[in-house]
PDB file of C-alpha atoms in Angstrom:
ATOM      1  CA  MET A 719       0.000   0.000   0.000  1.00  0.00           C
ATOM      2  CA  ASP A 720       1.141   3.544  -0.761  1.00  0.00           C
ATOM      3  CA  ASP A 721       2.765   5.170   2.298  1.00  0.00           C
ATOM      4  CA  LYS A 722       0.442   8.171   2.165  1.00  0.00           C
ATOM      5  CA  ILE A 723      -2.672   6.024   2.060  1.00  0.00           C
ATOM      6  CA  GLN A 724      -1.277   3.939   4.930  1.00  0.00           C
ATOM      7  CA  GLN A 725      -0.841   7.141   6.942  1.00  0.00           C
ATOM      8  CA  LEU A 726      -4.442   8.063   6.160  1.00  0.00           C
ATOM      9  CA  ILE A 727      -5.616   4.621   7.295  1.00  0.00           C
ATOM     10  CA  ASN A 728      -3.710   4.987  10.572  1.00  0.00           C
ATOM     11  CA  TRP A 729      -5.241   8.393  11.241  1.00  0.00           C
ATOM     12  CA  VAL A 730      -8.787   7.243  10.460  1.00  0.00           C
ATOM     13  CA  ASN A 731      -8.392   4.231  12.753  1.00  0.00           C
ATOM     14  CA  GLY A 732      -7.153   6.500  15.535  1.00  0.00           C
ATOM     15  CA  SER A 733      -9.806   9.200  15.186  1.00  0.00           C
ATOM     16  CA  ASP A 734     -13.385   9.459  16.396  1.00  0.00           C
ATOM     17  CA  ASN A 735     -14.315  13.019  15.405  1.00  0.00           C
ATOM     18  CA  ILE A 736     -13.750  13.175  11.658  1.00  0.00           C
ATOM     19  CA  VAL A 737     -15.315  15.772   9.386  1.00  0.00           C
ATOM     20  CA  PHE A 738     -15.358  15.427   5.609  1.00  0.00           C
ATOM     21  CA  PHE A 739     -15.389  18.527   3.421  1.00  0.00           C
ATOM     22  CA  GLY A 740     -16.187  17.749  -0.214  1.00  0.00           C
ATOM     23  CA  GLY A 741     -16.818  19.269  -3.594  1.00  0.00           C
ATOM     24  CA  ALA A 742     -17.936  18.313  -7.081  1.00  0.00           C
ATOM     25  CA  GLY A 743     -15.210  15.680  -7.458  1.00  0.00           C
ATOM     26  CA  VAL A 744     -16.996  13.507  -4.906  1.00  0.00           C
ATOM     27  CA  SER A 745     -19.847  12.905  -7.350  1.00  0.00           C
ATOM     28  CA  THR A 746     -17.961  12.555 -10.633  1.00  0.00           C
ATOM     29  CA  GLU A 747     -17.728   8.786 -10.127  1.00  0.00           C
ATOM     30  CA  SER A 748     -21.537   8.798  -9.962  1.00  0.00           C
ATOM     31  CA  GLY A 749     -21.632  10.278 -13.464  1.00  0.00           C
ATOM     32  CA  ILE A 750     -22.163  13.904 -12.442  1.00  0.00           C
ATOM     33  CA  PRO A 751     -19.600  16.196 -14.125  1.00  0.00           C
ATOM     34  CA  ASP A 752     -17.677  18.706 -12.080  1.00  0.00           C
ATOM     35  CA  PHE A 753     -17.335  22.342 -13.032  1.00  0.00           C
ATOM     36  CA  ARG A 754     -13.670  23.069 -13.508  1.00  0.00           C
ATOM     37  CA  SER A 755     -11.972  19.990 -14.947  1.00  0.00           C
ATOM     38  CA  VAL A 756     -11.256  19.629 -18.670  1.00  0.00           C
ATOM     39  CA  ASP A 757     -14.614  17.902 -19.160  1.00  0.00           C
ATOM     40  CA  GLY A 758     -16.463  19.988 -16.592  1.00  0.00           C
ATOM     41  CA  LEU A 759     -19.393  22.307 -17.147  1.00  0.00           C
ATOM     42  CA  TYR A 760     -17.241  25.437 -17.218  1.00  0.00           C
ATOM     43  CA  ASN A 761     -15.337  24.143 -20.234  1.00  0.00           C
ATOM     44  CA  GLN A 762     -18.372  23.340 -22.360  1.00  0.00           C
ATOM     45  CA  LYS A 763     -19.938  25.828 -24.757  1.00  0.00           C
ATOM     46  CA  TYR A 764     -23.340  27.371 -24.196  1.00  0.00           C
ATOM     47  CA  LYS A 765     -25.136  30.474 -25.387  1.00  0.00           C
ATOM     48  CA  TYR A 766     -24.133  32.090 -22.100  1.00  0.00           C
ATOM     49  CA  PRO A 767     -21.267  31.261 -19.696  1.00  0.00           C
ATOM     50  CA  PRO A 768     -22.416  28.805 -16.992  1.00  0.00           C
ATOM     51  CA  GLU A 769     -21.272  31.238 -14.280  1.00  0.00           C
ATOM     52  CA  GLU A 770     -23.726  33.778 -15.664  1.00  0.00           C
ATOM     53  CA  ILE A 771     -26.584  31.322 -16.115  1.00  0.00           C
ATOM     54  CA  ILE A 772     -26.500  30.103 -12.503  1.00  0.00           C
ATOM     55  CA  SER A 773     -26.617  33.592 -11.032  1.00  0.00           C
ATOM     56  CA  ARG A 774     -29.607  35.158  -9.311  1.00  0.00           C
ATOM     57  CA  SER A 775     -29.780  38.069 -11.743  1.00  0.00           C
ATOM     58  CA  PHE A 776     -29.848  35.699 -14.743  1.00  0.00           C
ATOM     59  CA  TYR A 777     -32.524  33.594 -13.069  1.00  0.00           C
ATOM     60  CA  GLU A 778     -34.650  36.684 -12.619  1.00  0.00           C
ATOM     61  CA  SER A 779     -34.113  38.119 -16.117  1.00  0.00           C
ATOM     62  CA  ASN A 780     -33.884  34.998 -18.299  1.00  0.00           C
ATOM     63  CA  ILE A 781     -35.817  32.257 -16.547  1.00  0.00           C
ATOM     64  CA  GLU A 782     -36.354  30.146 -19.682  1.00  0.00           C
ATOM     65  CA  GLU A 783     -32.652  29.963 -20.528  1.00  0.00           C
ATOM     66  CA  PHE A 784     -31.867  29.249 -16.883  1.00  0.00           C
ATOM     67  CA  TYR A 785     -34.159  26.242 -16.820  1.00  0.00           C
ATOM     68  CA  ARG A 786     -32.991  24.981 -20.204  1.00  0.00           C
ATOM     69  CA  PHE A 787     -29.460  24.788 -18.761  1.00  0.00           C
ATOM     70  CA  TYR A 788     -30.623  23.607 -15.340  1.00  0.00           C
ATOM     71  CA  TRP A 789     -32.594  20.558 -16.506  1.00  0.00           C
ATOM     72  CA  ASP A 790     -30.005  19.650 -19.118  1.00  0.00           C
ATOM     73  CA  ARG A 791     -26.768  20.070 -17.186  1.00  0.00           C
ATOM     74  CA  MET A 792     -27.421  20.218 -13.452  1.00  0.00           C
ATOM     75  CA  ILE A 793     -30.014  17.515 -12.838  1.00  0.00           C
ATOM     76  CA  TYR A 794     -29.041  13.830 -12.798  1.00  0.00           C
ATOM     77  CA  ARG A 795     -32.144  12.122 -11.460  1.00  0.00           C
ATOM     78  CA  ASN A 796     -30.762   8.603 -11.936  1.00  0.00           C
ATOM     79  CA  ALA A 797     -27.396   9.194 -10.250  1.00  0.00           C
ATOM     80  CA  GLU A 798     -26.513   6.790  -7.440  1.00  0.00           C
ATOM     81  CA  PRO A 799     -24.058   7.131  -4.531  1.00  0.00           C
ATOM     82  CA  ASN A 800     -20.545   5.871  -5.243  1.00  0.00           C
ATOM     83  CA  ILE A 801     -17.977   4.251  -2.963  1.00  0.00           C
ATOM     84  CA  THR A 802     -16.978   7.580  -1.389  1.00  0.00           C
ATOM     85  CA  HIS A 803     -20.554   8.458  -0.404  1.00  0.00           C
ATOM     86  CA  LYS A 804     -21.115   4.953   0.963  1.00  0.00           C
ATOM     87  CA  VAL A 805     -17.908   4.752   3.006  1.00  0.00           C
ATOM     88  CA  LEU A 806     -18.556   8.173   4.537  1.00  0.00           C
ATOM     89  CA  ALA A 807     -22.024   6.973   5.585  1.00  0.00           C
ATOM     90  CA  ASP A 808     -20.479   3.816   7.075  1.00  0.00           C
ATOM     91  CA  LEU A 809     -17.881   5.854   8.982  1.00  0.00           C
ATOM     92  CA  GLU A 810     -20.715   7.871  10.488  1.00  0.00           C
ATOM     93  CA  LYS A 811     -22.572   4.696  11.483  1.00  0.00           C
ATOM     94  CA  VAL A 812     -19.569   3.376  13.427  1.00  0.00           C
ATOM     95  CA  GLY A 813     -19.127   6.722  15.203  1.00  0.00           C
ATOM     96  CA  LYS A 814     -15.952   7.955  13.538  1.00  0.00           C
ATOM     97  CA  LEU A 815     -17.387  10.594  11.189  1.00  0.00           C
ATOM     98  CA  LYS A 816     -19.380  13.396  12.814  1.00  0.00           C
ATOM     99  CA  ALA A 817     -20.380  15.464   9.779  1.00  0.00           C
ATOM    100  CA  VAL A 818     -20.158  15.912   6.033  1.00  0.00           C
ATOM    101  CA  VAL A 819     -19.809  19.483   4.796  1.00  0.00           C
ATOM    102  CA  THR A 820     -20.517  19.555   1.084  1.00  0.00           C
ATOM    103  CA  GLN A 821     -20.584  22.054  -1.744  1.00  0.00           C
ATOM    104  CA  ASN A 822     -22.642  19.597  -3.817  1.00  0.00           C
ATOM    105  CA  ILE A 823     -26.361  19.961  -4.468  1.00  0.00           C
ATOM    106  CA  ASP A 824     -27.186  16.403  -5.580  1.00  0.00           C
ATOM    107  CA  GLY A 825     -28.285  14.847  -2.266  1.00  0.00           C
ATOM    108  CA  LEU A 826     -26.158  11.722  -2.800  1.00  0.00           C
ATOM    109  CA  HIS A 827     -24.646  11.801   0.692  1.00  0.00           C
ATOM    110  CA  GLN A 828     -28.097  11.436   2.230  1.00  0.00           C
ATOM    111  CA  LYS A 829     -29.068   8.832  -0.342  1.00  0.00           C
ATOM    112  CA  ALA A 830     -26.039   6.795   0.763  1.00  0.00           C
ATOM    113  CA  GLY A 831     -27.208   6.987   4.368  1.00  0.00           C
ATOM    114  CA  SER A 832     -25.362   9.979   5.862  1.00  0.00           C
ATOM    115  CA  LYS A 833     -27.422  11.750   8.503  1.00  0.00           C
ATOM    116  CA  THR A 834     -25.423  14.849   9.433  1.00  0.00           C
ATOM    117  CA  VAL A 835     -24.846  16.683   6.159  1.00  0.00           C
ATOM    118  CA  TYR A 836     -24.375  20.429   5.843  1.00  0.00           C
ATOM    119  CA  GLU A 837     -25.202  21.449   2.276  1.00  0.00           C
ATOM    120  CA  LEU A 838     -23.500  24.813   1.826  1.00  0.00           C
ATOM    121  CA  HIS A 839     -25.020  25.399  -1.608  1.00  0.00           C
ATOM    122  CA  GLY A 840     -28.430  23.869  -0.966  1.00  0.00           C
ATOM    123  CA  SER A 841     -30.013  20.951  -2.811  1.00  0.00           C
ATOM    124  CA  THR A 842     -31.835  20.326  -6.075  1.00  0.00           C
ATOM    125  CA  LEU A 843     -34.018  17.850  -4.177  1.00  0.00           C
ATOM    126  CA  ARG A 844     -35.778  20.744  -2.430  1.00  0.00           C
ATOM    127  CA  ASN A 845     -37.839  23.248  -4.400  1.00  0.00           C
ATOM    128  CA  TYR A 846     -40.301  25.958  -3.443  1.00  0.00           C
ATOM    129  CA  CYS A 847     -42.773  28.395  -4.953  1.00  0.00           C
ATOM    130  CA  THR A 848     -41.347  31.904  -4.857  1.00  0.00           C
ATOM    131  CA  ARG A 849     -44.858  33.333  -4.481  1.00  0.00           C
ATOM    132  CA  CYS A 850     -46.716  31.207  -1.908  1.00  0.00           C
ATOM    133  CA  GLY A 851     -43.846  29.171  -0.445  1.00  0.00           C
ATOM    134  CA  ARG A 852     -45.257  25.713  -1.176  1.00  0.00           C
ATOM    135  CA  LYS A 853     -42.520  23.084  -1.196  1.00  0.00           C
ATOM    136  CA  PHE A 854     -41.896  20.521  -3.934  1.00  0.00           C
ATOM    137  CA  THR A 855     -39.636  17.515  -4.380  1.00  0.00           C
ATOM    138  CA  LEU A 856     -37.371  17.309  -7.426  1.00  0.00           C
ATOM    139  CA  ASP A 857     -39.683  14.792  -9.079  1.00  0.00           C
ATOM    140  CA  GLU A 858     -42.698  17.025  -8.468  1.00  0.00           C
ATOM    141  CA  ALA A 859     -40.924  20.077  -9.881  1.00  0.00           C
ATOM    142  CA  TYR A 860     -39.721  18.101 -12.900  1.00  0.00           C
ATOM    143  CA  LYS A 861     -43.235  16.818 -13.614  1.00  0.00           C
ATOM    144  CA  LEU A 862     -44.599  20.360 -13.505  1.00  0.00           C
ATOM    145  CA  ALA A 863     -41.755  21.538 -15.768  1.00  0.00           C
ATOM    146  CA  CYS A 864     -42.757  18.922 -18.325  1.00  0.00           C
ATOM    147  CA  GLU A 865     -46.204  20.508 -18.473  1.00  0.00           C
ATOM    148  CA  ASP A 866     -44.696  23.718 -19.896  1.00  0.00           C
ATOM    149  CA  ARG A 867     -45.482  23.763 -23.615  1.00  0.00           C
ATOM    150  CA  SER A 868     -44.154  27.214 -24.469  1.00  0.00           C
ATOM    151  CA  ASP A 869     -42.459  27.644 -27.857  1.00  0.00           C
ATOM    152  CA  PHE A 870     -39.155  28.368 -26.128  1.00  0.00           C
ATOM    153  CA  PHE A 871     -38.848  24.704 -25.164  1.00  0.00           C
ATOM    154  CA  LYS A 872     -40.196  23.220 -28.395  1.00  0.00           C
ATOM    155  CA  ASN A 873     -37.803  21.048 -30.430  1.00  0.00           C
ATOM    156  CA  PRO A 874     -37.717  20.843 -34.241  1.00  0.00           C
ATOM    157  CA  ASP A 875     -39.327  17.398 -34.086  1.00  0.00           C
ATOM    158  CA  GLY A 876     -42.319  18.776 -32.214  1.00  0.00           C
ATOM    159  CA  THR A 877     -41.381  17.442 -28.781  1.00  0.00           C
ATOM    160  CA  TYR A 878     -40.828  19.677 -25.760  1.00  0.00           C
ATOM    161  CA  ASP A 879     -37.975  19.903 -23.281  1.00  0.00           C
ATOM    162  CA  PRO A 880     -38.844  20.467 -19.609  1.00  0.00           C
ATOM    163  CA  GLY A 881     -39.629  24.129 -19.078  1.00  0.00           C
ATOM    164  CA  VAL A 882     -40.311  26.446 -16.155  1.00  0.00           C
ATOM    165  CA  PRO A 883     -42.164  24.675 -13.312  1.00  0.00           C
ATOM    166  CA  LYS A 884     -45.155  26.641 -12.047  1.00  0.00           C
ATOM    167  CA  CYS A 885     -46.965  26.209  -8.754  1.00  0.00           C
ATOM    168  CA  PRO A 886     -50.376  24.550  -9.285  1.00  0.00           C
ATOM    169  CA  ASP A 887     -51.800  26.546  -6.358  1.00  0.00           C
ATOM    170  CA  CYS A 888     -50.869  30.110  -7.286  1.00  0.00           C
ATOM    171  CA  GLY A 889     -49.049  29.968 -10.623  1.00  0.00           C
ATOM    172  CA  GLY A 890     -45.806  31.277  -9.147  1.00  0.00           C
ATOM    173  CA  ARG A 891     -42.376  30.163 -10.305  1.00  0.00           C
ATOM    174  CA  ILE A 892     -40.856  27.183  -8.580  1.00  0.00           C
ATOM    175  CA  LYS A 893     -37.193  27.712  -7.683  1.00  0.00           C
ATOM    176  CA  PRO A 894     -34.695  25.036  -6.687  1.00  0.00           C
ATOM    177  CA  ASP A 895     -33.409  25.512  -3.151  1.00  0.00           C
ATOM    178  CA  VAL A 896     -29.851  26.017  -4.329  1.00  0.00           C
ATOM    179  CA  VAL A 897     -27.527  28.939  -3.681  1.00  0.00           C
ATOM    180  CA  LEU A 898     -26.971  30.772  -6.954  1.00  0.00           C
ATOM    181  CA  TYR A 899     -24.173  33.242  -7.565  1.00  0.00           C
ATOM    182  CA  GLU A 900     -25.087  36.585  -5.955  1.00  0.00           C
ATOM    183  CA  GLU A 901     -27.019  34.789  -3.189  1.00  0.00           C
ATOM    184  CA  SER A 902     -25.898  34.301   0.413  1.00  0.00           C
ATOM    185  CA  LEU A 903     -25.285  30.994   2.135  1.00  0.00           C
ATOM    186  CA  ASP A 904     -27.718  29.897   4.835  1.00  0.00           C
ATOM    187  CA  GLU A 905     -26.580  31.273   8.195  1.00  0.00           C
ATOM    188  CA  ASP A 906     -27.570  28.201  10.213  1.00  0.00           C
ATOM    189  CA  CYS A 907     -25.765  25.905   7.785  1.00  0.00           C
ATOM    190  CA  ILE A 908     -22.643  28.081   8.008  1.00  0.00           C
ATOM    191  CA  SER A 909     -22.712  28.043  11.811  1.00  0.00           C
ATOM    192  CA  ASN A 910     -23.153  24.270  12.036  1.00  0.00           C
ATOM    193  CA  ALA A 911     -20.451  23.560   9.446  1.00  0.00           C
ATOM    194  CA  VAL A 912     -17.909  25.860  11.085  1.00  0.00           C
ATOM    195  CA  GLU A 913     -18.594  24.388  14.527  1.00  0.00           C
ATOM    196  CA  ALA A 914     -18.144  20.840  13.226  1.00  0.00           C
ATOM    197  CA  ILE A 915     -14.852  21.694  11.531  1.00  0.00           C
ATOM    198  CA  GLU A 916     -13.522  23.547  14.581  1.00  0.00           C
ATOM    199  CA  ARG A 917     -14.238  20.559  16.846  1.00  0.00           C
ATOM    200  CA  ALA A 918     -12.889  17.884  14.484  1.00  0.00           C
ATOM    201  CA  ASP A 919      -9.809  15.873  15.379  1.00  0.00           C
ATOM    202  CA  MET A 920      -9.368  15.018  11.681  1.00  0.00           C
ATOM    203  CA  LEU A 921     -10.473  16.884   8.565  1.00  0.00           C
ATOM    204  CA  ILE A 922     -10.607  15.073   5.228  1.00  0.00           C
ATOM    205  CA  ILE A 923     -10.982  17.345   2.199  1.00  0.00           C
ATOM    206  CA  GLY A 924     -11.848  15.651  -1.072  1.00  0.00           C
ATOM    207  CA  GLY A 925     -12.828  16.393  -4.650  1.00  0.00           C
ATOM    208  CA  THR A 926     -12.650  20.168  -4.481  1.00  0.00           C
ATOM    209  CA  SER A 927     -10.401  22.759  -6.102  1.00  0.00           C
ATOM    210  CA  LEU A 928     -10.909  25.030  -3.071  1.00  0.00           C
ATOM    211  CA  VAL A 929     -11.371  28.129  -5.216  1.00  0.00           C
ATOM    212  CA  VAL A 930     -15.077  28.860  -4.596  1.00  0.00           C
ATOM    213  CA  TYR A 931     -15.533  31.234  -1.671  1.00  0.00           C
ATOM    214  CA  PRO A 932     -16.838  31.606   0.935  1.00  0.00           C
ATOM    215  CA  ALA A 933     -17.228  27.804   1.071  1.00  0.00           C
ATOM    216  CA  ALA A 934     -13.537  27.042   0.467  1.00  0.00           C
ATOM    217  CA  GLY A 935     -12.548  29.271   3.382  1.00  0.00           C
ATOM    218  CA  PHE A 936     -14.323  26.976   5.840  1.00  0.00           C
ATOM    219  CA  VAL A 937     -11.385  24.570   5.988  1.00  0.00           C
ATOM    220  CA  ARG A 938      -9.319  27.303   7.640  1.00  0.00           C
ATOM    221  CA  TYR A 939     -11.380  26.859  10.800  1.00  0.00           C
ATOM    222  CA  TYR A 940      -9.766  23.477  11.411  1.00  0.00           C
ATOM    223  CA  ARG A 941      -7.418  23.581  14.402  1.00  0.00           C
ATOM    224  CA  GLY A 942      -6.037  20.035  14.463  1.00  0.00           C
ATOM    225  CA  ASN A 943      -2.992  18.387  12.889  1.00  0.00           C
ATOM    226  CA  LYS A 944      -4.655  15.796  10.684  1.00  0.00           C
ATOM    227  CA  MET A 945      -5.807  17.748   7.665  1.00  0.00           C
ATOM    228  CA  VAL A 946      -5.886  15.399   4.671  1.00  0.00           C
ATOM    229  CA  LEU A 947      -6.368  16.717   1.150  1.00  0.00           C
ATOM    230  CA  ILE A 948      -7.399  14.169  -1.490  1.00  0.00           C
ATOM    231  CA  ASN A 949      -7.614  15.536  -5.012  1.00  0.00           C
ATOM    232  CA  LYS A 950      -6.367  14.453  -8.423  1.00  0.00           C
ATOM    233  CA  SER A 951      -4.726  17.833  -9.033  1.00  0.00           C
ATOM    234  CA  HIS A 952      -2.900  20.303  -6.803  1.00  0.00           C
ATOM    235  CA  THR A 953      -4.806  22.982  -4.880  1.00  0.00           C
ATOM    236  CA  GLN A 954      -3.896  26.251  -3.207  1.00  0.00           C
ATOM    237  CA  MET A 955      -4.238  24.552   0.190  1.00  0.00           C
ATOM    238  CA  ASP A 956      -1.696  21.776  -0.420  1.00  0.00           C
ATOM    239  CA  ALA A 957       1.004  23.539   1.590  1.00  0.00           C
ATOM    240  CA  SER A 958      -1.327  23.878   4.583  1.00  0.00           C
ATOM    241  CA  ALA A 959      -2.390  20.235   4.633  1.00  0.00           C
ATOM    242  CA  ASP A 960      -0.733  17.646   6.853  1.00  0.00           C
ATOM    243  CA  LEU A 961      -1.178  14.972   4.188  1.00  0.00           C
ATOM    244  CA  VAL A 962      -1.804  15.391   0.448  1.00  0.00           C
ATOM    245  CA  ILE A 963      -2.917  12.454  -1.696  1.00  0.00           C
ATOM    246  CA  ASN A 964      -3.154  13.090  -5.444  1.00  0.00           C
ATOM    247  CA  ASP A 965      -5.328  10.154  -6.420  1.00  0.00           C
ATOM    248  CA  SER A 966      -8.946   9.268  -7.123  1.00  0.00           C
ATOM    249  CA  LEU A 967     -11.401   9.339  -4.251  1.00  0.00           C
ATOM    250  CA  GLY A 968     -12.750   5.974  -5.338  1.00  0.00           C
ATOM    251  CA  LYS A 969      -9.368   4.311  -4.911  1.00  0.00           C
ATOM    252  CA  VAL A 970      -8.635   5.997  -1.591  1.00  0.00           C
ATOM    253  CA  PHE A 971     -12.037   5.277  -0.053  1.00  0.00           C
ATOM    254  CA  THR A 972     -11.905   1.681  -1.188  1.00  0.00           C
ATOM    255  CA  GLU A 973      -8.758   1.375   0.933  1.00  0.00           C
ATOM    256  CA  ILE A 974     -10.544   3.032   3.856  1.00  0.00           C
ATOM    257  CA  LYS A 975     -13.419   0.579   3.480  1.00  0.00           C
ATOM    258  CA  ASN A 976     -11.060  -2.397   3.423  1.00  0.00           C
ATOM    259  CA  ASN A 977      -8.847  -1.256   6.307  1.00  0.00           C
ATOM    260  CA  CYS A 978     -10.976   0.885   8.606  1.00  0.00           C
ATOM    261  CA  LEU A 979     -14.409  -0.722   8.434  1.00  0.00           C
ATOM    262  CA  VAL A 980     -13.408  -4.311   9.120  1.00  0.00           C
ATOM    263  CA  SER A 981     -15.733  -5.900  11.683  1.00  0.00           C
TER     264      SER A 981
END
């Protein structure tokens, strides 16, 4: 076994207050593309830059184009948890992991069984009417979006793409409960995430480039000496980490499963 992974195994086995901080790279092995890699969303071509499309001002001014991008590139309704999600849930079950702090909006941590998950950027699984406040699941919002038959979403073959979901009670727009650019993070979520990181005896950071703020700044609240950074490429926090592993999360968490979760 690689010496760095062996060190990680030793630390996990000796810790009982682990926090995991993750980004888009956690879900790429579930078939959900990240944003900044060569094949990520930010390197694909659209009518507008993705950063502009997923902003609050764009949502307000160009709702049709927002939802065309949203349903096509941000929703993966058939995605399933991968080995990383599952091992993190198992570590929580045995009392080692105390919290997952995630920048992801796909809900896969909870689907894998994790209970304490702080979703810094919200979740596509939660949706609400911006007029009356009624709440909707992702499936409910998607079904309502498929009822939109406006010309904007009509294809040349006569079929329609999902459009703008409207509330059946009041006709208001339904918005995903995700934090768009120009929006603030939830204060309670921030407080809980920071407290968990401050109290952790081990912080594992995985699948994130650590360039999106304020979320990326949360790792600076860690006060221990077991900060592990797992990412395929280098990040700006490498020099601050106690252990850096440049490898796939799937490989690393398979080793954790085989060496830390043995009954």
